XYZ file of C-alpha atoms in Angstrom:
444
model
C -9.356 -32.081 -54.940
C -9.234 -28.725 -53.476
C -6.693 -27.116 -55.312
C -8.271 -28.548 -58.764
C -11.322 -27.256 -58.031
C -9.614 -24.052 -56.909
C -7.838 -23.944 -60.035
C -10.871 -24.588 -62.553
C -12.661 -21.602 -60.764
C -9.738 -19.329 -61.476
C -9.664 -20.410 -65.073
C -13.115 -19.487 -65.062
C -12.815 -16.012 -63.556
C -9.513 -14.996 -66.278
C -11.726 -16.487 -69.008
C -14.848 -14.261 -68.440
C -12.307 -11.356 -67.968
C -10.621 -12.156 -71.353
C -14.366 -12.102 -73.037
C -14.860 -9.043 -71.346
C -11.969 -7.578 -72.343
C -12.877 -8.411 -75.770
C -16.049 -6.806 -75.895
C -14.289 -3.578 -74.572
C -16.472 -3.639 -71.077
C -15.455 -2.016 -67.824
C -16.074 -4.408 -64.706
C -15.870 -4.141 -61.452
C -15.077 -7.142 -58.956
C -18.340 -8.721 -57.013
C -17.156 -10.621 -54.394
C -20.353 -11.360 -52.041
C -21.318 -10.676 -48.301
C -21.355 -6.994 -47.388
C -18.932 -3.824 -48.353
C -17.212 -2.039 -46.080
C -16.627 0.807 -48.278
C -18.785 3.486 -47.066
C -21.810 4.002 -49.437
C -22.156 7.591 -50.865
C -24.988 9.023 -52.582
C -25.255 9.115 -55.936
C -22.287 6.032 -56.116
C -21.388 4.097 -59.117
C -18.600 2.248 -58.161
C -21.035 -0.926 -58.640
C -22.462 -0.126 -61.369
C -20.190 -2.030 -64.200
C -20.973 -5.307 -64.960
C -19.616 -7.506 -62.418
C -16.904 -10.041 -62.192
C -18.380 -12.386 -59.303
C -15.716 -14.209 -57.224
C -17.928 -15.099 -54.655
C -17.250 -19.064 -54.602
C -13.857 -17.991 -53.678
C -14.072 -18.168 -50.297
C -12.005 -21.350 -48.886
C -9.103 -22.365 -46.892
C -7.004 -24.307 -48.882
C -4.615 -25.630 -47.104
C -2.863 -24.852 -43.262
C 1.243 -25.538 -42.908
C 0.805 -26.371 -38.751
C 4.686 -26.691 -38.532
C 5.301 -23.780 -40.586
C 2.540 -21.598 -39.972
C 1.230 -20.642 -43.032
C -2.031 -20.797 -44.457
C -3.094 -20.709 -47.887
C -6.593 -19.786 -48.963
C -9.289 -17.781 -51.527
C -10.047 -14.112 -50.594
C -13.595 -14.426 -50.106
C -12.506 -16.206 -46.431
C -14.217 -13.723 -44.080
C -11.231 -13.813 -41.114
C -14.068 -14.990 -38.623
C -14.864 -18.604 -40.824
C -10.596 -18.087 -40.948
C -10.531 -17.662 -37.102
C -12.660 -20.541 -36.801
C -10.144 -22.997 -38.940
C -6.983 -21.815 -37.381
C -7.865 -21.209 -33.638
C -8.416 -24.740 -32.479
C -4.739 -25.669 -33.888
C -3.383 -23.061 -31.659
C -2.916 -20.623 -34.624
C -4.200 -17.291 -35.640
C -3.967 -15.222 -38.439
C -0.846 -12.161 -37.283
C -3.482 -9.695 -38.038
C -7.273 -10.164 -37.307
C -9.190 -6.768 -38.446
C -12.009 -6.591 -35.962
C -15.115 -7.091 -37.765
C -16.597 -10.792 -38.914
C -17.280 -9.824 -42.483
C -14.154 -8.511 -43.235
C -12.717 -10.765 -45.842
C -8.909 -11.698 -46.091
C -8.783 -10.590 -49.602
C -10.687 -7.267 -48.641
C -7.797 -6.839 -46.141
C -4.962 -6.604 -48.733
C -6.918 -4.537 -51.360
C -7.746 -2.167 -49.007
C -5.554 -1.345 -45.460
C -6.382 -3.702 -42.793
C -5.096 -2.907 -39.383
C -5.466 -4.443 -35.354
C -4.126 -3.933 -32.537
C -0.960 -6.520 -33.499
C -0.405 -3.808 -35.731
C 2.474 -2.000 -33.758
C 4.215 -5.282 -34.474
C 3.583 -6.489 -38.153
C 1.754 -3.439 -39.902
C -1.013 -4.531 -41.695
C -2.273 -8.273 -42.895
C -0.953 -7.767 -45.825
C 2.606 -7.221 -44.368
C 1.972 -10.930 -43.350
C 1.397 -12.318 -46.983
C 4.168 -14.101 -48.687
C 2.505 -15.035 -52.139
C -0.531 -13.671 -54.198
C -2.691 -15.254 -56.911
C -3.823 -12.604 -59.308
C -6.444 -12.107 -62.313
C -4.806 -9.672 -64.661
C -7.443 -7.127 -66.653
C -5.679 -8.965 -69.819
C -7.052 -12.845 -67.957
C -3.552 -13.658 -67.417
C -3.209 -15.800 -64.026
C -0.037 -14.107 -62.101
C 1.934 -15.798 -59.025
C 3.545 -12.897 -57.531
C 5.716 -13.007 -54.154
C 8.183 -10.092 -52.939
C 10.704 -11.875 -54.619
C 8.776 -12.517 -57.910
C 7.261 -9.396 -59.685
C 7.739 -7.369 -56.316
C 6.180 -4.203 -57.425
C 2.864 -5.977 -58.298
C 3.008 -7.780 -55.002
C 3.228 -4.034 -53.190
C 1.035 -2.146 -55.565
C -1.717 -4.747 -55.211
C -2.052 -3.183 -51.151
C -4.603 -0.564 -51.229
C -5.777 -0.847 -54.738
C -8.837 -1.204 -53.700
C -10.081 -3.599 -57.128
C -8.519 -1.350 -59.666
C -5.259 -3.582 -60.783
C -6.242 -7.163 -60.742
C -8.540 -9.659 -58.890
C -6.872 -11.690 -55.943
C -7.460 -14.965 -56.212
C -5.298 -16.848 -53.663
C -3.100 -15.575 -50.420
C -0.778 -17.277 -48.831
C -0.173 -15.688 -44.944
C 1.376 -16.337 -42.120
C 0.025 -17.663 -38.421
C 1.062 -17.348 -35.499
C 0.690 -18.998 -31.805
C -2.440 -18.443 -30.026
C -4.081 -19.273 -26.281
C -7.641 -19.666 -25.438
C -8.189 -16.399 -23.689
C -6.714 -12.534 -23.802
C -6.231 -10.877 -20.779
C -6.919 -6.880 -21.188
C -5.515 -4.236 -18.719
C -6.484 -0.630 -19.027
C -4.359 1.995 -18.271
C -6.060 5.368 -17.829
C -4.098 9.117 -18.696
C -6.083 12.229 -18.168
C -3.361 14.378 -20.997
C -2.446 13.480 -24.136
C 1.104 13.904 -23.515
C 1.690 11.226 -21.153
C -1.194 8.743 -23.454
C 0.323 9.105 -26.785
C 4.017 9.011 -24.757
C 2.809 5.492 -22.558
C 1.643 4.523 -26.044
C 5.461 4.766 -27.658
C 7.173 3.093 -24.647
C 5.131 0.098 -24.688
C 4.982 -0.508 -27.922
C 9.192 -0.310 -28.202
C 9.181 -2.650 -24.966
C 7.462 -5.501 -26.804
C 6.073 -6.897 -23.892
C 2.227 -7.193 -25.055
C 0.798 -9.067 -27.860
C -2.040 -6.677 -28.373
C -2.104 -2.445 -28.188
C -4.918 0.111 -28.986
C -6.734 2.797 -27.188
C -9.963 4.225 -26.918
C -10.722 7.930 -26.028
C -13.783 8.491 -24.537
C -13.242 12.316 -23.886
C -10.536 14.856 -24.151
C -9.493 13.965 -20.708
C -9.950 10.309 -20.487
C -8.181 8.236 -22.475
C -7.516 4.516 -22.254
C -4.659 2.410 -23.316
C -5.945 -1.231 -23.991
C -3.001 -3.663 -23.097
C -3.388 -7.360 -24.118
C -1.875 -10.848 -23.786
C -2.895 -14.201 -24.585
C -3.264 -16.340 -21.843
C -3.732 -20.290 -21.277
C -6.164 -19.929 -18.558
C -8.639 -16.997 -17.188
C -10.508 -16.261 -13.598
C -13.724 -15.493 -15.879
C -14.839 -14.366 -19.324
C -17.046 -10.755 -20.230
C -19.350 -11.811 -22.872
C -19.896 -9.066 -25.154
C -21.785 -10.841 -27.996
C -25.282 -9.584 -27.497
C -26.313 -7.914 -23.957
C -23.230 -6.115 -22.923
C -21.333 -3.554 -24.813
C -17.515 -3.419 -25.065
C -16.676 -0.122 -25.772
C -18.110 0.927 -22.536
C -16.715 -1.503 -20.576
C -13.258 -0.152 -20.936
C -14.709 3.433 -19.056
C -15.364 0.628 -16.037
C -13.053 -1.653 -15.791
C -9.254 -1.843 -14.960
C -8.966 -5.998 -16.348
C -11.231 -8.015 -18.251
C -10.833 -11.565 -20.076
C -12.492 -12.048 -23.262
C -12.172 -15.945 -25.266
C -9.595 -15.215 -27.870
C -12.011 -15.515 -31.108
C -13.939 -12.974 -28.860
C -10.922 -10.780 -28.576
C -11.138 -10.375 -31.872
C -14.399 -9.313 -32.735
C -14.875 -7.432 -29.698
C -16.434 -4.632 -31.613
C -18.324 -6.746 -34.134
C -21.666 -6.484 -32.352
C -21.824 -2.893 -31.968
C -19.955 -2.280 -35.094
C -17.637 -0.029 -32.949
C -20.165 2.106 -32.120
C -22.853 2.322 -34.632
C -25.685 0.452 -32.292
C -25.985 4.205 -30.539
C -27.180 5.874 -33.657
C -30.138 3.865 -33.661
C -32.542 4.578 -30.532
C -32.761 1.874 -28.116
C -30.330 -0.158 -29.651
C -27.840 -0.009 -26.710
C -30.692 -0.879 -24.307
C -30.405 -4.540 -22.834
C -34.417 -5.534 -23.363
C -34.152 -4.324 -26.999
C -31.186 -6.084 -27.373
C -32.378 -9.329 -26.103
C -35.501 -9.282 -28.274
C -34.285 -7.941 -31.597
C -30.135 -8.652 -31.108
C -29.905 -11.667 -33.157
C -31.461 -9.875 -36.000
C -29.351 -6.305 -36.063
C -26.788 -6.269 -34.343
C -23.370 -7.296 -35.607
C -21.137 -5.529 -38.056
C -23.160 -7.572 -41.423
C -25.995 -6.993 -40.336
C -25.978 -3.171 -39.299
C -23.782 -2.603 -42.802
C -26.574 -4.196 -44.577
C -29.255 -2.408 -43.205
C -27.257 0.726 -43.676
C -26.755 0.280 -47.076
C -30.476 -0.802 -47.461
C -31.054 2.312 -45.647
C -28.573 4.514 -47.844
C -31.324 5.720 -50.550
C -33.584 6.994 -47.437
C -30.850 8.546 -45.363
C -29.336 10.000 -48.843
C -32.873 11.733 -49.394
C -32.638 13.044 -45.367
C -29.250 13.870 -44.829
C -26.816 16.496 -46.779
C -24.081 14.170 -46.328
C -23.329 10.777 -45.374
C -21.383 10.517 -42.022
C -18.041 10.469 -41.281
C -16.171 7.141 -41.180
C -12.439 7.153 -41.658
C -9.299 5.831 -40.340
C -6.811 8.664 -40.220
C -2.402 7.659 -40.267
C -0.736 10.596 -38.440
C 3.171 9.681 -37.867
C 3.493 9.177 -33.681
C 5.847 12.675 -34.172
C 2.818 14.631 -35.200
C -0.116 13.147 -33.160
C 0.188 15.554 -30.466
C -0.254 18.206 -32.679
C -2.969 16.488 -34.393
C -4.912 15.037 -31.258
C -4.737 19.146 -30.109
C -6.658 19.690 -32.726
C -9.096 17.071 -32.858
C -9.643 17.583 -28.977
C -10.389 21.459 -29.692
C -12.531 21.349 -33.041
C -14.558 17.636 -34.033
C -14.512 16.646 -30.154
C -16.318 13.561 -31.131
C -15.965 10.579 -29.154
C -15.404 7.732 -28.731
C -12.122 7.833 -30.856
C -10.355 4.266 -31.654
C -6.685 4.840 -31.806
C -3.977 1.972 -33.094
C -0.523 2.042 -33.310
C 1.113 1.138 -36.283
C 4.642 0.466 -37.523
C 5.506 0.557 -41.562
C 7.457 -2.328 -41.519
C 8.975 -0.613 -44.772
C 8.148 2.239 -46.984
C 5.246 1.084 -49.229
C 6.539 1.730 -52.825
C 2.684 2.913 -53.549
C 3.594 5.862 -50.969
C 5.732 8.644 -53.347
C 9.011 9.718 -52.066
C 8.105 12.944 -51.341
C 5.319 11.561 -48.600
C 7.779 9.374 -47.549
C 9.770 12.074 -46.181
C 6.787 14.149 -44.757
C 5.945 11.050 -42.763
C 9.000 10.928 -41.518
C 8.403 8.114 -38.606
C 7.527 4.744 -39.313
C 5.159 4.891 -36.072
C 1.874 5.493 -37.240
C -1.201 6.282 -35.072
C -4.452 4.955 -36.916
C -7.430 7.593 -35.576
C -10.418 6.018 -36.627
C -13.333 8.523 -36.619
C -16.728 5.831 -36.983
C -19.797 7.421 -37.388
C -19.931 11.263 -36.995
C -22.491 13.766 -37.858
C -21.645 15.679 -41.019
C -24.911 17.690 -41.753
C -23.697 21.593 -41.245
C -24.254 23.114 -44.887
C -21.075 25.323 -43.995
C -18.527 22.667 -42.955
C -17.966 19.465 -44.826
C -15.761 17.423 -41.996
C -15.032 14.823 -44.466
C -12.738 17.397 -45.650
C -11.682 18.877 -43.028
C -10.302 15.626 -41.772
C -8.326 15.076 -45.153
C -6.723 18.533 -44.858
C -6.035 18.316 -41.818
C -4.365 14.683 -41.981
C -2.452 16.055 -44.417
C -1.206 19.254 -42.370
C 0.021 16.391 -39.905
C 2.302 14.577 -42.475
C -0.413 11.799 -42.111
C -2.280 9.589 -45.146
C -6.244 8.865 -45.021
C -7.613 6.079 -45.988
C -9.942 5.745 -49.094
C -13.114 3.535 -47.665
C -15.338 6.662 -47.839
C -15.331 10.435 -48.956
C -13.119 11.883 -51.050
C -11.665 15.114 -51.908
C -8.135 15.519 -53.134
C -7.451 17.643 -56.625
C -5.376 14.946 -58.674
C -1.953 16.846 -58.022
C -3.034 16.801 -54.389
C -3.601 12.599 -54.630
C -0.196 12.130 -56.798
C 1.670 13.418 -54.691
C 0.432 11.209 -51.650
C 0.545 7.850 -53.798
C 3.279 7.334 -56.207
C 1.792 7.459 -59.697
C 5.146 6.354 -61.714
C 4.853 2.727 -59.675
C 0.535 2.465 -59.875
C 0.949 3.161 -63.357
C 3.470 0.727 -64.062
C 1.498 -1.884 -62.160
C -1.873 -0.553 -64.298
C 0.372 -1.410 -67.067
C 1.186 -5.083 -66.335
C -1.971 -6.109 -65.027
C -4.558 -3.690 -66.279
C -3.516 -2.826 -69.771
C -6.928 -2.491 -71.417
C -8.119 -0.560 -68.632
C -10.876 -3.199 -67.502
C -11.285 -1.949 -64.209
C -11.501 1.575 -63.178
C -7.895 3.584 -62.185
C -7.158 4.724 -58.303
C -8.619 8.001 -58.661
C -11.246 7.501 -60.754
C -12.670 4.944 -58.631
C -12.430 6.996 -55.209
C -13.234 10.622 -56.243
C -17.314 10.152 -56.888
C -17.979 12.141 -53.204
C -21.501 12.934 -54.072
């Protein structure tokens, strides 16, 4: 019954895209709940008639033996967390906020702190439903129509819509056991950081960096049992705890979303919102990553009209060779903390990366620095930009959730536009939805 109705709503979707190919409309893809692309002033990427996929948004089926799960990419990972935790299963990669949707996860670059092991979720994906611009359904796998299967990671909507993923699980225990370890230098952090994730002995590795001198190496394991559990779902606030603690046991699904409520740190922009009272009176209704992206986006018009620019939020991939140099800089210049670092390995080269940046990359060890909410109002220094050049003096690749900035040669020769064109080709050959650059180059 499932799967039928699964499949009627998919005939649906490709048959409004084939009318709307007809008519010779532009679209873009609606899929409900709340974006987590940053919103800019003055943005249009919404602004096309929409293709709403919104009922997509179902498990479909769970393999227990063979630990696989099939379902629609609407499935926020915490309604995902919540089907596969009390089997003893959990999704390889579990990006940290509720909202986040599985689908979301592949069409943009979804990392965690399992991430030193697998890369991102959508390393863990064996099979992919797709949409085509032309209303054509596609099953594609790495071993059928491979390049559209790559291409479709980090696409951001502008190739096809997903309509079905098929992942793998893995085991899971009730609890996670954390254990900070504390480095005053970079060298020995970023070092400690290498080692353990070669030794393999953790499930679970990121960092935060509360100042240039103190910065914390989060170590985790599941565990079957735990002495006591932090609760960090309303009064209490994570990201501080790991400044006080040296172990801490969170509930697994917890884990997870341990920076949901604050939405890493966002609750300190707003006054009071870190205070306990105000948290207890007014928590249920603002905190947690939907509901502070929704009132920020609310918001956006306002804080458009007050501020110059929108702040910066951006996850930043520096190769592990070059983050030394990199963290030297950020530590002299930006100094804005905290800083949420995450280790993670390329499983392979992404054929959407171009063979020259490929080579400037050099390491498959990748340290995520995600920069989450930072002032960008001086007239004479954009840091949105600065952070892109600067990536790129690193050998490192930005992601694409916010500001933008590169000239087109600059972009091309990043991402590798002889395999997004061919993929544009095969699934977009009308041009329904908008192209790569297009899309992400409206900075405002």
């Amino acid at each position: 019954m499932i799967a039928a109705e699964h499949e009627a709503r998919v005939h649906t979707i490709a048959a409004e895209v084939r009318e709307r190919t007809s008519r010779g409309e532009r679209v873009h893809i609606d899929k409900g709940g709340v974006h987590h692309v940053v919103p800019l002033p003055g943005d249009r990427r919404f602004r096309s008639p929409a293709i709403d996929v919104s009922a997509l948004r179902r498990v479909l089926h769970i393999d227990r033996e063979a630990r696989r799960c099939v379902a629609e990419p609407g499935l926020t990972f915490a309604d995902l967390v919540d089907a596969t935790l009390p089997l003893g299963l959990v999704p390889a990669v579990v990006p940290e906020l509720e909202g986040i949707t599985i689908g979301g996860a592949v069409a943009g670059c979804a990392v965690e702190s399992t991430s030193f092991r697998v890369g991102g979720f959508h390393d863990t994906c064996h099979e992919l439903e797709l949409v085509s611009g032309a209303g054509e359904v596609i099953t594609c796998s790495r071993e059928r129509e491979s390049l559209l299967f790559d291409m479709v990671h980090g696409s951001y909507g502008t190739l096809a819509i997903l309509t079905r993923l098929e992942f793998d699980l893995v085991p899971a225990e009730p609890f996670v056991q954390l254990t900070y370890e504390r480095h005053r230098d970079p060298v020995s952090y970023f070092a400690a950081m290498r080692t353990y994730c070669e030794a393999g002995d953790h499930e679970f590795i990121d960092g935060i960096v509360h100042g240039p001198d103190e910065l914390v190496l989060c170590l985790g394991r599941h565990v079957a049992q735990a002495p006591y559990v932090s609760d960090y779902r309303r009064l209490d606030i994570f990201y501080k705890s790991t400044r006080a603690r040296a172990v801490d046991y969170l509930r697994t699904r917890d884990y997870f979303f341990r920076y949901d409520t604050e939405c890493h740190w966002l609750t300190r922009t707003v006054p009071g919102l870190e205070n306990r009272l105000v948290r207890a009176l007014v928590g249920k209704h603002v905190l947690g990553s939907t509901n502070l992206i929704r009132w920020s986006n609310r918001l956006a018009p306002l804080l458009g009209a007050i501020k110059r620019r929108p702040d910066v939020v951006v996850d930043l991939f520096v190769p592990h060779r070059r983050i030394l140099d990199f963290y030297g800089w950020y530590a002299r210049e930006p100094r804005f903390y905290p800083l949420w670092v995450i280790p993670y390995r390329l499983p392979r080269w992404y054929p959407w990366l171009s063979p020259a940046m490929v080579d400037k990359i050099g390491d498959p060890l990748l340290v995520d620095c995600a920069v989450y909410g930072m002032p960008n109002g001086d007239p004479e220094l954009d840091w949105s930009q600065v952070f892109e050049e600067q990536t790129y003096a690193c050998d490192g690749v930005k992601t694409l959730i916010s500001r933008n900035h590169y000239t087109r040669e600059r972009f091309f020769s990043i991402y590798d536009e002889g395999n997004y064109d061919a993929a544009k080709r095969r699934l977009d050959p009308h041009g329904v939805f908008p192209g790569l650059y297009e899309k992400l180059h409206r900075v405002g």
